[in-house]
mmCIF file of C-alpha atoms in Angstrom:
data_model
loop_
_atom_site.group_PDB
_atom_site.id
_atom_site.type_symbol
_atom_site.label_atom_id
_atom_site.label_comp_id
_atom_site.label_asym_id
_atom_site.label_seq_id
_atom_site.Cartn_x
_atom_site.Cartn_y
_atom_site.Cartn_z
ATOM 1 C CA UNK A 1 0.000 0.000 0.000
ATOM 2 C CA UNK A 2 2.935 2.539 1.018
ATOM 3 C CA UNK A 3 4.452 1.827 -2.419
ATOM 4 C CA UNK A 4 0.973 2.388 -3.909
ATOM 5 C CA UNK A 5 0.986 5.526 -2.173
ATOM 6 C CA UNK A 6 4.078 7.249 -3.314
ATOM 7 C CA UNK A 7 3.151 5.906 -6.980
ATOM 8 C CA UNK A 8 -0.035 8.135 -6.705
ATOM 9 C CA UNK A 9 2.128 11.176 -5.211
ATOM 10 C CA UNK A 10 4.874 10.602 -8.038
ATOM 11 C CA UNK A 11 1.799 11.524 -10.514
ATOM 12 C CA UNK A 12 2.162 15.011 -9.579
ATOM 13 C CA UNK A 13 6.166 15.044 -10.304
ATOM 14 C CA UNK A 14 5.217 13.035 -13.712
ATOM 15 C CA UNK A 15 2.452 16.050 -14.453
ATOM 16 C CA UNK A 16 4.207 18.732 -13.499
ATOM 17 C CA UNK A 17 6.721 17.798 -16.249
ATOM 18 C CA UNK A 18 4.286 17.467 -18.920
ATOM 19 C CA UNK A 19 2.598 20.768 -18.040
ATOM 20 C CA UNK A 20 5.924 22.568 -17.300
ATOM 21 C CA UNK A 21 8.395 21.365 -19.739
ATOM 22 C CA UNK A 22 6.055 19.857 -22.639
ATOM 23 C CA UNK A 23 7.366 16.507 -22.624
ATOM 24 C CA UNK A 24 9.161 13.710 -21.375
ATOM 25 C CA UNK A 25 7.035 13.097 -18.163
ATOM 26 C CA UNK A 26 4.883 10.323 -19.538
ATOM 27 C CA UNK A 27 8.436 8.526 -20.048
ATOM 28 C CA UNK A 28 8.240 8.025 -16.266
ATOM 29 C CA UNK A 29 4.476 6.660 -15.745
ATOM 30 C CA UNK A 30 5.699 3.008 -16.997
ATOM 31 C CA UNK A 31 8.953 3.099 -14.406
ATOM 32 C CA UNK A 32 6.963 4.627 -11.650
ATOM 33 C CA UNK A 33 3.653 2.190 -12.097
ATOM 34 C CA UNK A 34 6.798 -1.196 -12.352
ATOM 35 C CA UNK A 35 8.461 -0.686 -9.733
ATOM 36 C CA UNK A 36 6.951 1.825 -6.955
ATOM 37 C CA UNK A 37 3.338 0.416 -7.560
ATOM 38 C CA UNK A 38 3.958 -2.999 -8.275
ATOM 39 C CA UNK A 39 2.250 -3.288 -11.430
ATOM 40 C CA UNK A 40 2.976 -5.860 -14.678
ATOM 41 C CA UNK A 41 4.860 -4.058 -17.253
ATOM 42 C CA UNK A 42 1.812 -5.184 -19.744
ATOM 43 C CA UNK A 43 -0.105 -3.381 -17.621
ATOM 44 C CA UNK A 44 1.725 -0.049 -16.753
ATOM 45 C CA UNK A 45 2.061 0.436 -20.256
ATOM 46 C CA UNK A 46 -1.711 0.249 -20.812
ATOM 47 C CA UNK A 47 -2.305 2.736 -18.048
ATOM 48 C CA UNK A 48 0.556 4.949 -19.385
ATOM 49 C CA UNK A 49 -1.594 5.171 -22.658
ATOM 50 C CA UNK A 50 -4.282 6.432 -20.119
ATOM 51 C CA UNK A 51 -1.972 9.322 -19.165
ATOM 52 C CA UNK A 52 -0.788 10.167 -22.559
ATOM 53 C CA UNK A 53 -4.667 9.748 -24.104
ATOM 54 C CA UNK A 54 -5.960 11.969 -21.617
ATOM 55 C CA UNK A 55 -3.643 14.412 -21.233
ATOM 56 C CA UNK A 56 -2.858 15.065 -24.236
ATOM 57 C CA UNK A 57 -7.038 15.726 -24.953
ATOM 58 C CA UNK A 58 -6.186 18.630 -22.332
ATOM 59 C CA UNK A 59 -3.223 19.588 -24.598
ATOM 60 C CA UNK A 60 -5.365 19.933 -27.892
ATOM 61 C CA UNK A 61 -8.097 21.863 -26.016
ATOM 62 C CA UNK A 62 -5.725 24.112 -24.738
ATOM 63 C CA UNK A 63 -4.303 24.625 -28.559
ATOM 64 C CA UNK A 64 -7.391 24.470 -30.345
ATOM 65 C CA UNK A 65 -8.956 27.487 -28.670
ATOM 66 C CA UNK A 66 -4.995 29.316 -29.399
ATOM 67 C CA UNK A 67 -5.926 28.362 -32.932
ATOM 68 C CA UNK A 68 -2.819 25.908 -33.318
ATOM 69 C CA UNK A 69 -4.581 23.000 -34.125
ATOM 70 C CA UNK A 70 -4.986 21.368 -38.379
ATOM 71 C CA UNK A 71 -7.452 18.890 -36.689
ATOM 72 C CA UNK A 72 -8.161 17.030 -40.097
ATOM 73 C CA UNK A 73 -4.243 16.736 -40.475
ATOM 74 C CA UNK A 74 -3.696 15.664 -37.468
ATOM 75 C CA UNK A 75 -7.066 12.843 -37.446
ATOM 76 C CA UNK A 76 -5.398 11.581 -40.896
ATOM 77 C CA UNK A 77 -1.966 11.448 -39.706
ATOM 78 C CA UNK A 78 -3.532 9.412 -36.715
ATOM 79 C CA UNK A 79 -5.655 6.966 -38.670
ATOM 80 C CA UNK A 80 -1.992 6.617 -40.490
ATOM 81 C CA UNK A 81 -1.065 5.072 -37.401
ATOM 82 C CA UNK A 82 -3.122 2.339 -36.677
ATOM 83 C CA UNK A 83 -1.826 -0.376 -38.300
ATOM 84 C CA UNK A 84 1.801 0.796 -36.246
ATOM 85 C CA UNK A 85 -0.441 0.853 -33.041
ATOM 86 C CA UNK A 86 -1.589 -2.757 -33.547
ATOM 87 C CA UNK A 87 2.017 -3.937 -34.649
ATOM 88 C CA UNK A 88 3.358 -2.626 -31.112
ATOM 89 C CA UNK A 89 0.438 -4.195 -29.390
ATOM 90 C CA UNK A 90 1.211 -7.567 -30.879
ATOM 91 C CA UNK A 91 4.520 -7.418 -30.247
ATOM 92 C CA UNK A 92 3.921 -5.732 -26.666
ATOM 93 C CA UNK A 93 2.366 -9.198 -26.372
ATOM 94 C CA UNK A 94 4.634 -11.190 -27.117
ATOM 95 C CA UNK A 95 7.512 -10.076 -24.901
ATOM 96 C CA UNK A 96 8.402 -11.470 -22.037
ATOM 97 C CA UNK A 97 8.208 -8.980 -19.743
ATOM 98 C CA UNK A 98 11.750 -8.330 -18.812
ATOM 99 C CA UNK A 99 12.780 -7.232 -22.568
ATOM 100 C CA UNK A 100 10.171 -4.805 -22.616
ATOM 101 C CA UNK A 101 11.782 -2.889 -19.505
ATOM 102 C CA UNK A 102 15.000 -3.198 -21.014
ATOM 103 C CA UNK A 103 13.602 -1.600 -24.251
ATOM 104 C CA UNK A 104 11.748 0.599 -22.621
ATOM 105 C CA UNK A 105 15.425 1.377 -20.850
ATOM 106 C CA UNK A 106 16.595 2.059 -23.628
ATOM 107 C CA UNK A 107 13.955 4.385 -24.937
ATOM 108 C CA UNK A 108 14.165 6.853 -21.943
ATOM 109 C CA UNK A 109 17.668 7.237 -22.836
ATOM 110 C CA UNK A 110 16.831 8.063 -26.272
ATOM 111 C CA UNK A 111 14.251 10.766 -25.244
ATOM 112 C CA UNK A 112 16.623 11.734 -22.681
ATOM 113 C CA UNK A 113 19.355 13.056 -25.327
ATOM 114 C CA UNK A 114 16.876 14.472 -27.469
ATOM 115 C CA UNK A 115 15.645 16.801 -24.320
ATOM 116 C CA UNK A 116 18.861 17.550 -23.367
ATOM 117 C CA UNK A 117 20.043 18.635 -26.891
ATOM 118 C CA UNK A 118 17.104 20.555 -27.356
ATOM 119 C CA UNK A 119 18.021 22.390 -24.193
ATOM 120 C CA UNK A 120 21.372 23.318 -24.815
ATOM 121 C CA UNK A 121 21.881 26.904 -26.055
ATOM 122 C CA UNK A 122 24.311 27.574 -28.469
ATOM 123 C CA UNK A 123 27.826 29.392 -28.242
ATOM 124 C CA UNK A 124 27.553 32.097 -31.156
ATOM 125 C CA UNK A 125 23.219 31.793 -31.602
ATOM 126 C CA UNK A 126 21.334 31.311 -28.858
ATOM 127 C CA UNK A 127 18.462 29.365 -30.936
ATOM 128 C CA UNK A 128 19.321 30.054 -34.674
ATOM 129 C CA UNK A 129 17.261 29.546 -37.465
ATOM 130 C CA UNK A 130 17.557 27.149 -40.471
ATOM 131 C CA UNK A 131 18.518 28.321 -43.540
ATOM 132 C CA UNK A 132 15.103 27.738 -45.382
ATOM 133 C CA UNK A 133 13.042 29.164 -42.239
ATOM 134 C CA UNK A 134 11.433 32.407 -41.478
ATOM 135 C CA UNK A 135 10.260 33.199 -38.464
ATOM 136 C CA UNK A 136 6.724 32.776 -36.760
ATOM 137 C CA UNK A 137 5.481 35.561 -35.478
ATOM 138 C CA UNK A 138 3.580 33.700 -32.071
ATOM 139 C CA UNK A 139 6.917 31.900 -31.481
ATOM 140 C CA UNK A 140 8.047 31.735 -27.820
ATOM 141 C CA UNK A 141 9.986 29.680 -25.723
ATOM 142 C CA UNK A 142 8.140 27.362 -24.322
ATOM 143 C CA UNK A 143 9.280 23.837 -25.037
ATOM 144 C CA UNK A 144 6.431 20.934 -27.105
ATOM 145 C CA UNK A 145 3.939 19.584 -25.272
ATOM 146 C CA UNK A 146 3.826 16.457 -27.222
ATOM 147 C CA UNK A 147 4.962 13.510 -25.149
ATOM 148 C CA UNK A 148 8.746 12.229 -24.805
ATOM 149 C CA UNK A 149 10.679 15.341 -26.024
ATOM 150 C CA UNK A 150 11.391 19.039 -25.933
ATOM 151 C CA UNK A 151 11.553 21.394 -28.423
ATOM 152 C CA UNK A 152 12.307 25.347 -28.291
ATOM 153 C CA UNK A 153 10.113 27.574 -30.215
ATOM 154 C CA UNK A 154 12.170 30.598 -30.277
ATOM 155 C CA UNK A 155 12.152 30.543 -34.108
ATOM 156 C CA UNK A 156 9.420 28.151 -35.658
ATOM 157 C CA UNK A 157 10.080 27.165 -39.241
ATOM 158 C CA UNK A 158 8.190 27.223 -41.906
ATOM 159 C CA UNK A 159 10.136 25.240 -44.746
ATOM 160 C CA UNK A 160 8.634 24.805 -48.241
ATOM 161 C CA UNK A 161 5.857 21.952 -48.045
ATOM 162 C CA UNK A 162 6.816 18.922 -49.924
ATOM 163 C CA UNK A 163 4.784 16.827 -51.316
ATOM 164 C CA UNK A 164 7.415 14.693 -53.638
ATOM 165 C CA UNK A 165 6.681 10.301 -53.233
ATOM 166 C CA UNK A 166 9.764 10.279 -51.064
ATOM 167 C CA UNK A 167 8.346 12.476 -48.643
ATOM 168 C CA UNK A 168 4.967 11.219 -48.165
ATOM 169 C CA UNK A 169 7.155 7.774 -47.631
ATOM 170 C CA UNK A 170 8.651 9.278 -44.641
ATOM 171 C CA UNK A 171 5.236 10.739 -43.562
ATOM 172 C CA UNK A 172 3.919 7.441 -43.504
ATOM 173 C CA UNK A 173 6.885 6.144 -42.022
ATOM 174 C CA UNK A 174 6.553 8.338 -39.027
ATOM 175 C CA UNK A 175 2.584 7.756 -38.455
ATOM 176 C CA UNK A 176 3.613 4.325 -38.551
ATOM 177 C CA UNK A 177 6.456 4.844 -36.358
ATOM 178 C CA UNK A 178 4.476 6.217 -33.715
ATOM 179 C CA UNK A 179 1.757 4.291 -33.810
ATOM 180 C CA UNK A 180 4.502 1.272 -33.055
ATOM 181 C CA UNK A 181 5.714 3.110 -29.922
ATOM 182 C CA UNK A 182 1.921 3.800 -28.461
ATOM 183 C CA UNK A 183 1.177 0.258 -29.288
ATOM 184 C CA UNK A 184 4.063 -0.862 -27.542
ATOM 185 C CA UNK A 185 5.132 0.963 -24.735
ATOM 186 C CA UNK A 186 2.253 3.331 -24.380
ATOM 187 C CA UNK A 187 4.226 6.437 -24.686
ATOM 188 C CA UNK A 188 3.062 9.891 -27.160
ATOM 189 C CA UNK A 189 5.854 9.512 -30.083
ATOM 190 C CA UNK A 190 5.753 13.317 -30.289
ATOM 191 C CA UNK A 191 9.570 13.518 -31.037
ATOM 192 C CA UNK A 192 8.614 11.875 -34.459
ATOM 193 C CA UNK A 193 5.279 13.710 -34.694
ATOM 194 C CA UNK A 194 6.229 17.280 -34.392
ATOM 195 C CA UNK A 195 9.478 16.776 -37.135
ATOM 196 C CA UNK A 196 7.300 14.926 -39.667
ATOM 197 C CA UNK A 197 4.698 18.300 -39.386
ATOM 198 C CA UNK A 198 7.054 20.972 -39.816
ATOM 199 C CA UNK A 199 9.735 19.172 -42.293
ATOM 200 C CA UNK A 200 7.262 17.212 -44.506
ATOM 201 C CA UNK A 201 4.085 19.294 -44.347
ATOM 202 C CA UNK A 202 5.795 22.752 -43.739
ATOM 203 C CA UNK A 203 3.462 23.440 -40.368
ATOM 204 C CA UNK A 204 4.777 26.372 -38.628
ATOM 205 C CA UNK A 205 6.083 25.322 -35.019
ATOM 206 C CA UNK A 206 2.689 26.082 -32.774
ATOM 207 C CA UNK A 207 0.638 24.376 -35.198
ATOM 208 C CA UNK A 208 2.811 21.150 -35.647
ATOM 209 C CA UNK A 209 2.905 20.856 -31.893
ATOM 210 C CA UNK A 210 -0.956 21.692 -31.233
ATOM 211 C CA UNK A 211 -1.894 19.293 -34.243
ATOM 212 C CA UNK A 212 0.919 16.507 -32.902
ATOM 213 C CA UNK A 213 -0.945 16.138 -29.556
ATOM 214 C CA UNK A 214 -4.482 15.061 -31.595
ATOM 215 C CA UNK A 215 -2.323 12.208 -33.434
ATOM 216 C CA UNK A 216 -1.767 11.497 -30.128
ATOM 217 C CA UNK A 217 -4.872 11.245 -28.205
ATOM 218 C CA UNK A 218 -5.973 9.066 -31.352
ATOM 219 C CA UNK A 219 -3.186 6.684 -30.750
ATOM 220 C CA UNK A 220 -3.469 6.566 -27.521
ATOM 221 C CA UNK A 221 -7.424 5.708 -28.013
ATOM 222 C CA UNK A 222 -7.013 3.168 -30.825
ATOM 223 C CA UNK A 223 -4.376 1.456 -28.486
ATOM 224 C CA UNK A 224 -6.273 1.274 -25.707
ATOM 225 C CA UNK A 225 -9.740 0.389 -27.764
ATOM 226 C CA UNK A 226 -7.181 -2.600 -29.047
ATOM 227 C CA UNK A 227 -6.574 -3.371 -25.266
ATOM 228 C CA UNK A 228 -9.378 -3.251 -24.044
ATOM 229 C CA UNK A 229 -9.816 -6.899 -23.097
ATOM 230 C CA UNK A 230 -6.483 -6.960 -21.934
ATOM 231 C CA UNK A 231 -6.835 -4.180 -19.160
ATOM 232 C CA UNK A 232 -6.135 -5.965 -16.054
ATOM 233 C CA UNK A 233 -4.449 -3.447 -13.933
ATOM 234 C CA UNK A 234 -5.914 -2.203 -10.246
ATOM 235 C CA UNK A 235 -8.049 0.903 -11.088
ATOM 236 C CA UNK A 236 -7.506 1.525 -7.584
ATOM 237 C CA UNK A 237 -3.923 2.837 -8.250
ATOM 238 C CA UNK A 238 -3.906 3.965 -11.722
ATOM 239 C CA UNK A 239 -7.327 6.008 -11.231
ATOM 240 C CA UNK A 240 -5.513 8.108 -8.677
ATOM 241 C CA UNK A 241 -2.630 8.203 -10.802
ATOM 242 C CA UNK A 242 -3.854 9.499 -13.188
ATOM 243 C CA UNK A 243 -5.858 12.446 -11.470
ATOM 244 C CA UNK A 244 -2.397 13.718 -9.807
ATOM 245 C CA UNK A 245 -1.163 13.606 -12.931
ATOM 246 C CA UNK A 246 -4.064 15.509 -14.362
ATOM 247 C CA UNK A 247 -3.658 18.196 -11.525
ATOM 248 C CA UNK A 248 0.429 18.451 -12.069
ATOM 249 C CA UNK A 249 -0.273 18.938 -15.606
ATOM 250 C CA UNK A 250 -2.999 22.164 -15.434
ATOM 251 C CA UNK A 251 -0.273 23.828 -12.177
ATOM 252 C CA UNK A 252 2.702 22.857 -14.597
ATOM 253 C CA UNK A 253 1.357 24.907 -17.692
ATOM 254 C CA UNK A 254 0.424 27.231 -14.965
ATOM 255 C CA UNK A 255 3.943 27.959 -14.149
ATOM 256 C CA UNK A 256 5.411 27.239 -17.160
ATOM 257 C CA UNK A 257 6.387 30.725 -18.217
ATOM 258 C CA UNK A 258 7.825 31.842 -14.860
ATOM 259 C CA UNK A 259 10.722 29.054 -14.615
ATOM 260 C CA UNK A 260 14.030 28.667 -16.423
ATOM 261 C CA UNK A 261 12.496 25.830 -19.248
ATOM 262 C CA UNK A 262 16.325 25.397 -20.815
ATOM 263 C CA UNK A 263 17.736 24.615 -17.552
ATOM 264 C CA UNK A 264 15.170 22.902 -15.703
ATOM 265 C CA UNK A 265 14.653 20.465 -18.867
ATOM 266 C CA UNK A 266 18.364 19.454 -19.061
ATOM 267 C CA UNK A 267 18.170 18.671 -15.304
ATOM 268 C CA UNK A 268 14.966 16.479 -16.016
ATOM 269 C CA UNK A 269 17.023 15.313 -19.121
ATOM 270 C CA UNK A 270 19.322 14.237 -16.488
ATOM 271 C CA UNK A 271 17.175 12.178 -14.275
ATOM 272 C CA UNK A 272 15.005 10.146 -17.070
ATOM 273 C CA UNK A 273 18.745 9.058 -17.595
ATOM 274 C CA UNK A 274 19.198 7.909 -14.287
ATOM 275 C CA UNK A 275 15.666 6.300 -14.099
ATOM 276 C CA UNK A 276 16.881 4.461 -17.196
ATOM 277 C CA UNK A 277 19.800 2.790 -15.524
ATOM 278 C CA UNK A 278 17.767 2.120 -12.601
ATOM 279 C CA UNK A 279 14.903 0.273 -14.675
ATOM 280 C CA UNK A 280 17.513 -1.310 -16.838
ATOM 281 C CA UNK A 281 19.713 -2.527 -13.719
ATOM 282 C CA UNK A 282 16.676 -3.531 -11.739
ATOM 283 C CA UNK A 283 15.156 -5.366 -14.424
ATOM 284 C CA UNK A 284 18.572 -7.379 -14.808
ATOM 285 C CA UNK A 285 19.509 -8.114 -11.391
ATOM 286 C CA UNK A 286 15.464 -9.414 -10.784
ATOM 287 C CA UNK A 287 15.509 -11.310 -14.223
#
């Protein structure tokens, strides 16, 4: 119960991350759900998808009334993804549970570099832009809301939209791509999402990140609808997991503009590393 406890508390420290930094914080639900509450990794991975559906809904609402949301671009992009959300599921399935912590392990680390990078200013240009950008004239600071990475917004681009067989590919590629990572771990994908937006369909940077959290909330729903005979977790613990996580979310965004987001991502860049090697050497020594 005590370990159930904390797990509930540690919602507020996984919400606060999402609301205050954008992303990275559902990274932790799986980790925090394994090994504080006690739960399968089958299962903490559907609940994550709970987080990141939900959310992520708050996210788009949030954009949609800025104006930052393509919602029929981001519903087609999502229905791109579901045969990548049903290849993760099956394959969520069919691994034993320890390799999907170490994967998992190893997928922290991955969006741990990308926050960190995305947080480090640079020596001559503090946040430069590409060559074939121009700047958005709502750009800020504030770093994407779209689950597992960070991205600065001091210049959005706005590249020349291609439409060429070759880029569509990659578009399809990446709806696919995330699709596989909901389906398997339960996580957003955004770090795939928000590239393919303003590279391949030349969204400026608000719009790709508004329209990145409705592909996904869809994800997250078609995964979940997929599970849905397979939800076997205690609602007991993930309910109030979930509502902490809710509440750090709204008092993260809240804050979000009065804290240092460069430096308070690379230290929370920092620590998904170190909850990596914990759930990777955990998950070893118990295998």
């Amino acid at each position: 119960m005590t370990g159930e406890i904390i797990a509930i508390a540690l919602g507020l420290v996984v919400g606060l991350s999402l609301g205050a930094l954008g992303g990275g914080g559902s990274t932790l639900a799986v980790p925090i759900l394994v090994f504080v509450a006690g739960l399968q990794a089958q299962d903490a991975t559907t609940a994550s998808l709970l987080v990141v559906g939900v959310d992520s809904g708050i996210g788009v609402i949030s954009h949609f009334r800025n104006g930052n949301v393509r919602l029929g671009a981001g519903v087609a992009f999502g229905v791109a993804g579901i045969a990548g959300s049903r290849l993760g599921l099956l394959v969520n399935r069919s691994l034993d549970e320890n390799v999907l912590l170490l994967a998992f392990s190893a997928l922290i680390v991955f969006v741990a570099i990308r926050m960190y990078r995305s947080a480090q200013p640079s020596a001559s240009d503090p946040d430069p832009a590409p060559a074939n950008s121009t700047p958005h004239p709502d750009a800020d600071d504030r770093p994407d809301p779209a689950s597992g990475v960070a991205i600065k917004e001091r210049v959005a681009t706005t590249p020349k939209l291609d439409l060429s067989p070759a880029a569509l590919a990659k578009l399809a590629g990446a709806a696919t791509l995330v699709g596989v990572l909901t389906g398997l771990f339960g996580v957003g994908g955004g770090f795939a999402v928000v590239p393919a937006l303003t590279l391949l369909l030349a969204f400026p940077a608000k719009e790709a990140i508004g329209t990145s959290l409705v592909v996904i909330a869809i994800n997250a729903a078609i995964a979940l609808t997929m599970r849905s005979g397979d939800i076997g977790f205690d609602w007991a613990v993930v309910a109030p997991f979930l509502a902490t996580v809710t509440v750090g979310v709204v008092v993260g965004t809240r804050i979000a503009k009065d804290i240092d987001a460069g430096r308070l991502t690379r230290s929370f860049a920092l620590m998904l590393g170190a909850v990596a090697i914990y759930t990777a050497a955990s998950t070893l020594l118990t295998a």
